[in-house]
Short mmCIF file of N, CA and C in Angstrom, two decimals:
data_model
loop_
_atom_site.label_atom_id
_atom_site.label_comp_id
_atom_site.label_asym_id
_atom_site.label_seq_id
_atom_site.Cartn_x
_atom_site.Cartn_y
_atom_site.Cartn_z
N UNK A 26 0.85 -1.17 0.00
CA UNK A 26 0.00 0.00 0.00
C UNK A 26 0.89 1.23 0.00
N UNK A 27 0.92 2.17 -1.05
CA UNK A 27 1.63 3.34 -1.37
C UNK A 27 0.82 4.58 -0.71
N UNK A 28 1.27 5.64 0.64
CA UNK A 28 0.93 6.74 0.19
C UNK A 28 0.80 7.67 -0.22
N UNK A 29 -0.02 8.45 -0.69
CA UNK A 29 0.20 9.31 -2.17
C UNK A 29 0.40 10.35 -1.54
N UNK A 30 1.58 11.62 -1.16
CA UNK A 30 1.57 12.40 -0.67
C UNK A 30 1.68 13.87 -1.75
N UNK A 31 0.17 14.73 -1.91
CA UNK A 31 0.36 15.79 -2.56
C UNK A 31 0.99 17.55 -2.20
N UNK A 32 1.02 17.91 -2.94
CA UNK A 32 1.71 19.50 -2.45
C UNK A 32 1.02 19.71 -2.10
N UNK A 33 0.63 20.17 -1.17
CA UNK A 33 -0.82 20.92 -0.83
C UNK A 33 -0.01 22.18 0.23
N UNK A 34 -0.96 23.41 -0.20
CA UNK A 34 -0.18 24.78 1.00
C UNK A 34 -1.30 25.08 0.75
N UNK A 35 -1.05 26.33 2.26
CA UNK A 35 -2.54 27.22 2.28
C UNK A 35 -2.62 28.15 1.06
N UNK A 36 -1.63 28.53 0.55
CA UNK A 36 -1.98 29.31 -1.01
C UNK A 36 -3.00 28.48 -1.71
N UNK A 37 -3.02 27.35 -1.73
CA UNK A 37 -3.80 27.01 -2.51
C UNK A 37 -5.61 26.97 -2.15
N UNK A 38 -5.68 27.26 -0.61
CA UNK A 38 -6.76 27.80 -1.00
C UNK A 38 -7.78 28.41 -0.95
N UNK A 39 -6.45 29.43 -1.50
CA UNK A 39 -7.32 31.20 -2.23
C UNK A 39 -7.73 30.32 -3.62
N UNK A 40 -7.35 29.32 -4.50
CA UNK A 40 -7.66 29.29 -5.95
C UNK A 40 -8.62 27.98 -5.52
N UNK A 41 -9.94 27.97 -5.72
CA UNK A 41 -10.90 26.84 -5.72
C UNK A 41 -10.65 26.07 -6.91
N UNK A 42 -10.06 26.57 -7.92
CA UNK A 42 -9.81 25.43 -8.96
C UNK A 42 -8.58 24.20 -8.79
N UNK A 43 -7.64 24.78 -8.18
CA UNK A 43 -6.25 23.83 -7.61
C UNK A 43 -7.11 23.10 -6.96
N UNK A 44 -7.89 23.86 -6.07
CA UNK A 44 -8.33 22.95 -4.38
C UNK A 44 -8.96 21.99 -4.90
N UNK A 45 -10.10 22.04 -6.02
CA UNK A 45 -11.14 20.69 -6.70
C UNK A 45 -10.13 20.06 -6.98
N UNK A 46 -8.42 20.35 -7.53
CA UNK A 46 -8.02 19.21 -7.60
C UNK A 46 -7.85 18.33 -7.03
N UNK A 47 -7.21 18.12 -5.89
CA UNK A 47 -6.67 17.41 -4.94
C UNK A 47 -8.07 16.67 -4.67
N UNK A 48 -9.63 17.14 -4.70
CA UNK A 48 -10.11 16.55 -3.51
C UNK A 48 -11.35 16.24 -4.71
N UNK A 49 -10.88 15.10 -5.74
CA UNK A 49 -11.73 14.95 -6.82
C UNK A 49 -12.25 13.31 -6.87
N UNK A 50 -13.28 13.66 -6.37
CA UNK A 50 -14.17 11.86 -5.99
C UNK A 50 -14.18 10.89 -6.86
N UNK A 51 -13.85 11.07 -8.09
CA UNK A 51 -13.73 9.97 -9.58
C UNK A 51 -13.12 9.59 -9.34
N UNK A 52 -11.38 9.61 -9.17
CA UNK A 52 -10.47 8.36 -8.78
C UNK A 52 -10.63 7.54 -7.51
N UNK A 53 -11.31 7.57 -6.27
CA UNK A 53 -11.46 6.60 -5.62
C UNK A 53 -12.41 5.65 -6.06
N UNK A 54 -13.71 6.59 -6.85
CA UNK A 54 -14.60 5.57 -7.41
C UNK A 54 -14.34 4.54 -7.90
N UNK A 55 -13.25 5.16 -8.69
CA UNK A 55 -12.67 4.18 -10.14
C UNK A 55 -12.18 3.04 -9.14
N UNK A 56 -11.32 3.32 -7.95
CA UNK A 56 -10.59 2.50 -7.36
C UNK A 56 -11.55 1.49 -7.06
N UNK A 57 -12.67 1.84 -6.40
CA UNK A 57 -13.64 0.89 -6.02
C UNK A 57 -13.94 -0.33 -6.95
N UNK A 58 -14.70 0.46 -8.51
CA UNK A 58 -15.10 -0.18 -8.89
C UNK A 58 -14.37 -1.72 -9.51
N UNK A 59 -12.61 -0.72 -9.54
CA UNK A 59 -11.57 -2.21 -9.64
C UNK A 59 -10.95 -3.31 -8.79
N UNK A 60 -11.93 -2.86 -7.76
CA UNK A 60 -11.20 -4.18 -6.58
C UNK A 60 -12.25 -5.29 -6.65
N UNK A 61 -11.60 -6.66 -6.68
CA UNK A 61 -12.25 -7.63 -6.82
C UNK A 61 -13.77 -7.96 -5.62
N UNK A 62 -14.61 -8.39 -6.02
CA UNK A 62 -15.73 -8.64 -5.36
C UNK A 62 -16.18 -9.46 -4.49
N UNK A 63 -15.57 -9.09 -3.06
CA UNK A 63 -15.61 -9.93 -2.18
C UNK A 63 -16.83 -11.10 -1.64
N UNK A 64 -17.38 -11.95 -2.26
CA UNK A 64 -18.55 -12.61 -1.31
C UNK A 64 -18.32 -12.96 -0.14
N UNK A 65 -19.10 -13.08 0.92
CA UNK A 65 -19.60 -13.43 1.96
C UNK A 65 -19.92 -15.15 2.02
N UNK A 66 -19.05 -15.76 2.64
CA UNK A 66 -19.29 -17.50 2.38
C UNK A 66 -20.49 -17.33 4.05
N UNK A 67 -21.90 -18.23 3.22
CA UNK A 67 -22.75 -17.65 3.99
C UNK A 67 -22.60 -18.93 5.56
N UNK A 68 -21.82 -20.35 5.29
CA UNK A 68 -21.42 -20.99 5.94
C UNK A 68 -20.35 -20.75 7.14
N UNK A 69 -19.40 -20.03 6.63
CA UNK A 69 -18.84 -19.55 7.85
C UNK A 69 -19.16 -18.28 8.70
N UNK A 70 -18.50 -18.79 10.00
CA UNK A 70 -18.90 -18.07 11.05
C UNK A 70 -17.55 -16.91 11.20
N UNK A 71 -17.97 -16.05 12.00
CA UNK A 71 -16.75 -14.84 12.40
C UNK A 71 -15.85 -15.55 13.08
N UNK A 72 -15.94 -16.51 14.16
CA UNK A 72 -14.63 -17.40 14.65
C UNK A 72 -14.98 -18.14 14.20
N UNK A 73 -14.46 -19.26 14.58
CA UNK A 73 -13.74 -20.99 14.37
C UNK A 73 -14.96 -20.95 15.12
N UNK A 74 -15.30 -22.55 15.09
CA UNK A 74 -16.38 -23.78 15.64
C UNK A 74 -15.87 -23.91 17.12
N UNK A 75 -14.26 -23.55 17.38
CA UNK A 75 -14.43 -23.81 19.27
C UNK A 75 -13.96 -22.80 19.80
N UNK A 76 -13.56 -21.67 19.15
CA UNK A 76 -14.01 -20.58 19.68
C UNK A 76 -15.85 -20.33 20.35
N UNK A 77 -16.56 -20.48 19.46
CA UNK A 77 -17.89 -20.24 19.71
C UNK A 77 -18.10 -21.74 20.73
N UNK A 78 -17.74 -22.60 20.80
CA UNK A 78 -18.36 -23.50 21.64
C UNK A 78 -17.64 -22.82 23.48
N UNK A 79 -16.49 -22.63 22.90
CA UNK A 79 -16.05 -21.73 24.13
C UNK A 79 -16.83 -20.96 25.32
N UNK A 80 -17.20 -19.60 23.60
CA UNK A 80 -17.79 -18.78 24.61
C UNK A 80 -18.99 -19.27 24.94
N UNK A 81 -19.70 -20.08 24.44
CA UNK A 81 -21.06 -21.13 24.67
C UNK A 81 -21.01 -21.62 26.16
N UNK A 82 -19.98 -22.44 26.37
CA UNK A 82 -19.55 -22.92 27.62
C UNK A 82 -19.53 -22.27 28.66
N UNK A 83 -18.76 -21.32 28.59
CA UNK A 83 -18.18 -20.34 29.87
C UNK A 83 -19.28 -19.11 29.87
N UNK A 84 -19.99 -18.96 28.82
CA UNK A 84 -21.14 -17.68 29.62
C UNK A 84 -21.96 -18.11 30.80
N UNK A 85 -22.42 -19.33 30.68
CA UNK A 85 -23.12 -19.52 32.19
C UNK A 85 -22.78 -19.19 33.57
N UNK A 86 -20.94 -19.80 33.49
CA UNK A 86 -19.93 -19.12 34.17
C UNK A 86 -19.76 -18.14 35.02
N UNK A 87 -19.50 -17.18 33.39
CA UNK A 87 -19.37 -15.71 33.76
C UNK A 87 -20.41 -15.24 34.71
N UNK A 88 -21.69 -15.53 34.04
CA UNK A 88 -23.04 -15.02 34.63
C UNK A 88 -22.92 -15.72 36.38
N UNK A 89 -22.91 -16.34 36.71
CA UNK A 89 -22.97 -17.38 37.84
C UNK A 89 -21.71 -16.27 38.80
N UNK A 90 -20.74 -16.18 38.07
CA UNK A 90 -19.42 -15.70 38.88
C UNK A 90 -19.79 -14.25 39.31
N UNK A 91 -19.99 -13.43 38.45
CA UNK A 91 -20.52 -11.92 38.42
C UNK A 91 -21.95 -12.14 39.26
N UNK A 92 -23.12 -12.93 39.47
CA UNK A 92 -23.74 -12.47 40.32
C UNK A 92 -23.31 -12.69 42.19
N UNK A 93 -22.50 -14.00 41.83
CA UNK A 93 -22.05 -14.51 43.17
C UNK A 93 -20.75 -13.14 43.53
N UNK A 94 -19.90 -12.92 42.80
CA UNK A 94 -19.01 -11.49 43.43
C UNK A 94 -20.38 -10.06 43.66
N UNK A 95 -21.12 -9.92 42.96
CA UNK A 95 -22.23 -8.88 43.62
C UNK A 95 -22.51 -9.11 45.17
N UNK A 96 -23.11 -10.18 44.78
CA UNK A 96 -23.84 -10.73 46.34
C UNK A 96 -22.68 -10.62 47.52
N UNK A 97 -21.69 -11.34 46.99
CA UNK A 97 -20.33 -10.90 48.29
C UNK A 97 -20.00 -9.37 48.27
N UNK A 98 -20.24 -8.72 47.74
CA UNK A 98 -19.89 -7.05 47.60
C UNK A 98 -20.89 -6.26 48.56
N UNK A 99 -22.37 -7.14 48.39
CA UNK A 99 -23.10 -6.09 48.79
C UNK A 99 -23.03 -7.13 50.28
N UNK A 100 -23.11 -8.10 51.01
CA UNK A 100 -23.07 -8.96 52.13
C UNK A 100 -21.77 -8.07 52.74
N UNK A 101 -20.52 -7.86 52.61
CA UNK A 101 -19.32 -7.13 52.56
C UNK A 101 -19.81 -5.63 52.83
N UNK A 102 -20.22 -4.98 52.44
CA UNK A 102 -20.65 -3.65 52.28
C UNK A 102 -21.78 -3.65 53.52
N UNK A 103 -22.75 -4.52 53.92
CA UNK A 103 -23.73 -3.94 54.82
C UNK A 103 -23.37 -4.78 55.87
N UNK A 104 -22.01 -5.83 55.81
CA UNK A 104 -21.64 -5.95 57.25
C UNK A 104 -20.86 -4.79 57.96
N UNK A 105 -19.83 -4.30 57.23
CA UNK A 105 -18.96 -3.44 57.74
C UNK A 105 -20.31 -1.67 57.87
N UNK A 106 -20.83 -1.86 57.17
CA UNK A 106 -21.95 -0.82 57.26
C UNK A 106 -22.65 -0.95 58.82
N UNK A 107 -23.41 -2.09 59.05
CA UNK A 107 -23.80 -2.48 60.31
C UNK A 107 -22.88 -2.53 61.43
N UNK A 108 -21.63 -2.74 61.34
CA UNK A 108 -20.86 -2.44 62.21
C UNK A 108 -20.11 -1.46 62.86
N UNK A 109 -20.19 -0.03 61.53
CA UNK A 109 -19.87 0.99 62.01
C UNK A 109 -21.41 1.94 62.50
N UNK A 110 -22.22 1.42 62.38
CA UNK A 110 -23.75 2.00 62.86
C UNK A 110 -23.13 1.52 64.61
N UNK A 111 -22.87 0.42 64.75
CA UNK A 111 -22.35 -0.29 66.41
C UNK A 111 -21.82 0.56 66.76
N UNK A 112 -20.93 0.84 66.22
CA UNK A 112 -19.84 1.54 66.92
C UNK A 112 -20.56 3.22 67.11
N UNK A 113 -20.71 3.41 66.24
CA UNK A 113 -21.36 4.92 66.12
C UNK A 113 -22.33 5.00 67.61
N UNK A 114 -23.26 4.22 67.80
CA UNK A 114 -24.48 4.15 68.82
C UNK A 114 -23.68 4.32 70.14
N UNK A 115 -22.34 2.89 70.37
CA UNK A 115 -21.84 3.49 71.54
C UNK A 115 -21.25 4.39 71.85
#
């Protein structure tokens, strides 16, 4: 991949005719229309077959792990909560 580096200065633009040059939408078109035509193989998937069995596996997991660290966060949080209410009273 080559990049195309043009002259470009702020003189150029006071002249709107230079400036349409540089910034002229037909040659990317063209580019488009010459790149080969990618299909979509409607059989494959975005990963591999055990990638996806993977994440298949381990979401139950995740879910199971993340509610059980909540539950210890908030059990954690309203013991030490209840205990400084103790202390506070005496």
């Amino acid at each position: 991949m080559t990049v195309e580096t043009l002259p470009f200065s702020l003189p150029t633009l006071n002249h709107l005719d230079q400036l349409k040059e540089y910034f002229n939408p037909k040659e990317p078109l063209k580019q488009l229309e010459a790149m080969p035509e990618i299909r979509k193989n409607q059989s494959a998937h975005p990963f591999g077959p055990w990638q996806i069995a993977w994440i298949v596996v381990t979401s139950p997991f995740r879910a199971i792990l993340s509610i059980f660290l909540e539950a210890m966060s908030y059990f954690l949080f309203f013991t030490f909560f209840s205990r400084s209410l103790e202390v506070a009273s005496n």
